[in-house]
């Protein structure tokens, strides 16, 4: 039973994207990255974005986070707090692992002891408790990504935007973090916009899976995922729906390539 | 909570920026987004762009002149110590309309450019060598900063010993003043080349000169450019001192003129020369800024 | 240096050897007026037939001495202190004073309200440089009048060695109470800053004469090319004479030369006043040099230095004698 | 082919580095790998480490003294112009064993540190402000470099106008000489903060002071430190000039002493003071290097 | 029929790793990343490495590439040219896309025209021909990774080390690149050491799949993959073997976690 079903109200959109286009550069160099994308995300909804490499997924997230300006259309997030986990870990090299995780807490004005406690909890969530005092350059790629996840969670936002957060993780660690993320999402009633290339992951986690077309990005399909939670990534339902979505995606890519 | 405000702020901005441009073709989109369309608008309205960069300068100038005039009117100091702008500007005008003055500028700029080029060449080689060979670094790394702190005037005896009196002696003073700065800029740039890039270079089999040419120099360019800027300042200051070493009748260098203005306690002239030197410094800085902006654009640090 | 690019000219035996070129230094400063006038009017050139004159200007004594010692120039106009320093450091091997050039033109200018020496107590007085002629003169003067001053700026009177430009401005603004300076700053303080002349230095000297500038030559050059040195002296004498005979014209010439060297001429009133205070003479006024050195020793600014032999006035006296003028002496005051 | 050689080289090195340490427990592994175990060995053999950093310096010193002595023996210039080391070192020793000298050092260092601190404070604020506000940058950005190129001596008239003759006038000359350099270092550092980090900061809701405190300053620290180093050089040189403005009873500052040494044409003393200034410069540079190394270690730029 | 079977000779090891250990740091801060790893890779073999996040896969590759020094053991690559595609794209920001790809060619001393031609070919391989003149910061994450692949291929090495090269790519682009990589590997008789978290990908591509244990990394299993090429990633054989390996991996992680 998904959160969506419990909340029920479909008009309570937290993120409202309407006809948003985004062009990078100008003149002959212009690149239309997003073409009239419309998408509403309800409060407490978990929405997964799928699409080919370079189709504009990261662009969309950065627009929602207010990092870039839209070229046309309307985008509203209603003044809610937004956290974004970037595609690259982008940790601050001058801070230790805990330092990186504590930074958003510090900005929220938390005291030292509280910060430490919360950072420890978060590192526990991403299974990195032993690495609190290491520096980013002493971590492996997957570990950095997990620290970035902990940092994003530390922001205590209402809306969590995640750009391929588990791309560098092995299947097992990924499973664990799926469970943790689902738990936190449920407990804190988060709204999540989640970019991934793993269709099963999208089906495992999402209330809806949105398919974007190749350059320029456009919403081409919106799959509601109805399976009851908790789901297992290797369950037949998840596999089945994933296969269906993959076929659709493949068709789109093929269409585009021709 | 600060975090909340900031994010909602920028998102509101995004919402406000929305216009009627929906549905245009890709290369037609222009909208009102300042960052997005800056380059396009620039082409269209060069005048506006110049104005945007000029008005703060003009305002700053106006403020300075205002304060100066006010200080004069308040008779804060006797007018032969602090002459009013209305006296100094005509004096400056008289100065810069003489052919003599321009000969001096030419002489000094020739020396400055020669000296600076030499300092850059020597500083670059020195910096590269020091950052490459650990024993050399241990030996003279710190000496470089030590040399920088030496007042130019203390090099005069050595300059005369080595080069007698001549242009070479001036160049020596300029180079020894500026080269350490260039070297330091390069060294610090090289020290901060991200390790990943070095590793990429290593797997590509870069070594020796190729490594410097294709990896280290471009990667440390930002810091190097800032070292060059500092080096320019040092070389100019050293030159102003060094020009007192040799005076060539006919074309009177700026260094000599400045010294003389001071010796004569001619406040108006001193202020005029201060302005001349500032203007030269500002123009040169603009050149560096061109380089810097081109660099930042290449590196993807500007614009959206 | 002259030893490198000069070859002894083929001359008949016994005739004084002549250099191909001579490099002469001087300052674009009114106390070097004979040099300014001599160069401007071509008087050196006329005298130095067959020898190419190259001039070199300096901003301050140390650079000129460094240049002379290292052979970058052969002769230079210079003040007494750098000459003494050069003599002392080279243990009497580097240079000789061959003629005087300028006398007088220094004094203590003070603010309104200071009327006697006693009023100087607790005041700040600037001098151009620690241990230079004016500095020594001030210290000796204070000592004579029972006031003490140490070399660190302490004592009854604070002596602040400071370059002239700074001193002039500081005085104008009231940051210091007085300054013992040479021309043209003396006139500047008097005319522009409305200062009061408390001591005219020449009143402290016998005959109201003391050396301000003289002409020195490197010993090596003197030994190799006595003939050229003599011709240089001829030019020098001509310049001194020209100033005496055509004072107004000389002033113009000196100022023109200053302008061509520094880009800016002196103001006419300063020029005139300074010229009036200065006396141009080939007499080196040797006695004042010795006395000044003794004073410097007394106030512990100079280690004991043997100045014997610093003068070589032979060539000058030959020329003076030939011209029927009185000879000059290198003897200390009796 | 260069690529081939390089890679096989390093791999061979890896193979050669193999030793008998196989199969030890994790924290027992020491091996011969220099990079790996450097910190451990350091603790064990501090002496060796000091020696490694000292021998190149000593060698460099020996070479310089050798050349100097050779020049003297060859009678390249008369000994009163270029006295031999055997004369200068006793003179230097005599100098540094007087209390007077140390009073001068104390006076000058106090001024240098005060002036430099002030310059850093002002330069930091100025740099931060200029890099933050576009109109301010347009107005005075280039002026900063212009100011840097002004010889200290030209500030004397203004210093006297503003502060009469006093410590403040000296500080003014030092600050105006060094602050632009500090500001320029900071500005260039800020300009080169990677965009990704700025975006991270933005989503975290950093703004205003917090952004500077937690993001911009640490991220631009390398360039800032190099700006500080240049700033130090500028402030020292400005101080050497500025000290001629004011004499304080009791202690004779280094600037005045240097000037006097030159005025007296005392080559031995001039060389002694050059050495004193170089040693001070080298010591200060070591301080900067400490900071720099700590920084590079934090950033993961050193070691393996 | 795999290349391994055609070459046949198992003693012709190109990469010989014997009892290699690697410790980072020293003293109380020491971290044993690899513990007596032994592994031989034959000429022309395609070996895939699997293992949990932080188990030492990247470390192993950097040792083979000679970027880090081993702490104990023997490592030989017999003077062959090695190219490494890093986990992060690590493109040079001051060069355009072509500039980045051309750089290794330049170091090989190729002429301008030849360089241009080869770079174009390589960008074609990674499907980025339209982006030759863009700068790295104008690319999406997946596109950057592909440029890094092109750059690694441009090195013209005998041994190609790849660290999660397709982690940021969608399934379709990944499929295409699998085919391209397999083709190039076959045509140039490359030896490939390939790190991935995607078990199917490993089975799709590899002649062997090596399983590393969690920290410290140790070889715990070596699966030869016998299926005939060309394989399809969604074929039942690949899925079946992938499932088998996943189970083994899961067991290892579970063992480690307990
Ligand atoms: N700063 C930029 N300047 C210019 N073009 C850009 C910029 N950022 C992205 N683009 C272009 O916009 C398009 C979409 O990029 P985006 O990063 O959103 O893709 P993506 O869907 O996240 O891809 P991936 O899955 O590979 O990360 C790409 O074609 C890219 O080249
Ligand atoms: N430079 C370093 N200094 C210290 N420790 C390091 C360093 N690099 C890696 N490590 C440690 O070594 C271990 C292995 O790291 P490595 O990067 O090889 O893992 P990995 O298998 O590539 O993981 P991932 O799949 O997450 O990329 C990790 O625990 C990491 O913390
Ligand atoms: Mg992306
Ligand atoms: Mg890795």
Short mmCIF file of C-alpha atoms in Angstrom, two decimals, chain C residues 62-63 65-66 69-71 82 85-86 89-91 93-94 124 129-130 150-154 158-163 165-166 169-170 173-176 301-302, chain D residues 77-81 87 91 100 153 156-165 244-252 256-257 259-260 262-267 270:
data_model
loop_
_atom_site.label_atom_id
_atom_site.label_comp_id
_atom_site.label_asym_id
_atom_site.label_seq_id
_atom_site.Cartn_x
_atom_site.Cartn_y
_atom_site.Cartn_z
CA UNK C 62 75.04 56.19 -3.05
CA UNK C 63 74.22 55.14 -6.61
CA UNK C 65 79.46 56.30 -5.67
CA UNK C 66 78.59 52.70 -6.45
CA UNK C 69 83.65 52.50 -7.57
CA UNK C 70 82.58 49.80 -9.98
CA UNK C 71 83.93 51.70 -12.95
CA UNK C 82 79.29 60.12 -0.25
CA UNK C 85 82.27 57.28 2.45
CA UNK C 86 83.71 56.12 -0.83
CA UNK C 89 85.41 52.22 2.23
CA UNK C 90 88.04 51.92 -0.48
CA UNK C 91 90.73 52.82 2.04
CA UNK C 93 92.17 53.83 -3.31
CA UNK C 94 89.10 54.60 -5.35
CA UNK C 124 61.31 67.55 15.74
CA UNK C 129 70.03 61.63 5.79
CA UNK C 130 71.70 60.27 8.86
CA UNK C 150 71.10 60.88 19.62
CA UNK C 151 71.20 59.00 16.34
CA UNK C 152 67.98 57.21 17.16
CA UNK C 153 65.86 60.32 17.13
CA UNK C 154 65.95 60.78 20.89
CA UNK C 158 64.49 64.71 17.82
CA UNK C 159 66.42 64.53 14.62
CA UNK C 160 64.47 62.75 11.91
CA UNK C 161 66.52 61.80 8.88
CA UNK C 162 64.10 61.97 6.04
CA UNK C 163 64.29 62.54 2.34
CA UNK C 165 60.49 65.68 -0.39
CA UNK C 166 59.03 64.17 2.76
CA UNK C 169 55.71 68.25 2.90
CA UNK C 170 55.85 67.36 6.57
CA UNK C 173 51.75 70.43 7.18
CA UNK C 174 53.24 71.11 10.58
CA UNK C 175 54.21 67.52 11.21
CA UNK C 176 57.76 68.62 11.96
CA UNK C 301 78.44 59.17 13.09
CA UNK C 302 81.70 58.28 11.48
CA UNK D 77 85.77 43.77 -8.49
CA UNK D 78 87.71 45.64 -5.83
CA UNK D 79 87.20 44.16 -2.40
CA UNK D 80 85.56 47.31 -1.05
CA UNK D 81 82.76 46.70 -3.52
CA UNK D 87 84.89 39.60 5.90
CA UNK D 91 80.50 41.71 10.19
CA UNK D 100 70.33 47.32 19.13
CA UNK D 153 57.03 56.11 -2.14
CA UNK D 156 54.15 59.13 1.19
CA UNK D 157 52.49 62.45 0.40
CA UNK D 158 49.06 61.01 1.03
CA UNK D 159 50.24 59.21 4.16
CA UNK D 160 51.59 62.46 5.55
CA UNK D 161 48.45 64.31 4.59
CA UNK D 162 46.28 61.80 6.37
CA UNK D 163 48.37 60.71 9.30
CA UNK D 164 51.17 63.23 9.73
CA UNK D 165 54.37 61.49 10.66
CA UNK D 244 61.99 55.87 6.21
CA UNK D 245 59.04 58.10 6.98
CA UNK D 246 59.23 57.99 10.72
CA UNK D 247 61.99 57.45 13.18
CA UNK D 248 61.10 56.27 16.59
CA UNK D 249 63.53 57.20 19.35
CA UNK D 250 65.18 54.20 20.89
CA UNK D 251 65.13 51.60 18.16
CA UNK D 252 66.35 51.91 14.60
CA UNK D 256 66.33 52.69 8.15
CA UNK D 257 69.33 50.49 8.80
CA UNK D 259 69.02 52.62 3.87
CA UNK D 260 71.91 53.76 6.02
CA UNK D 262 73.54 51.86 1.41
CA UNK D 263 74.04 55.55 2.08
CA UNK D 264 77.35 54.77 3.69
CA UNK D 265 78.38 52.66 0.68
CA UNK D 266 79.26 49.96 3.16
CA UNK D 267 79.11 46.88 0.92
CA UNK D 270 74.57 46.01 2.67
#
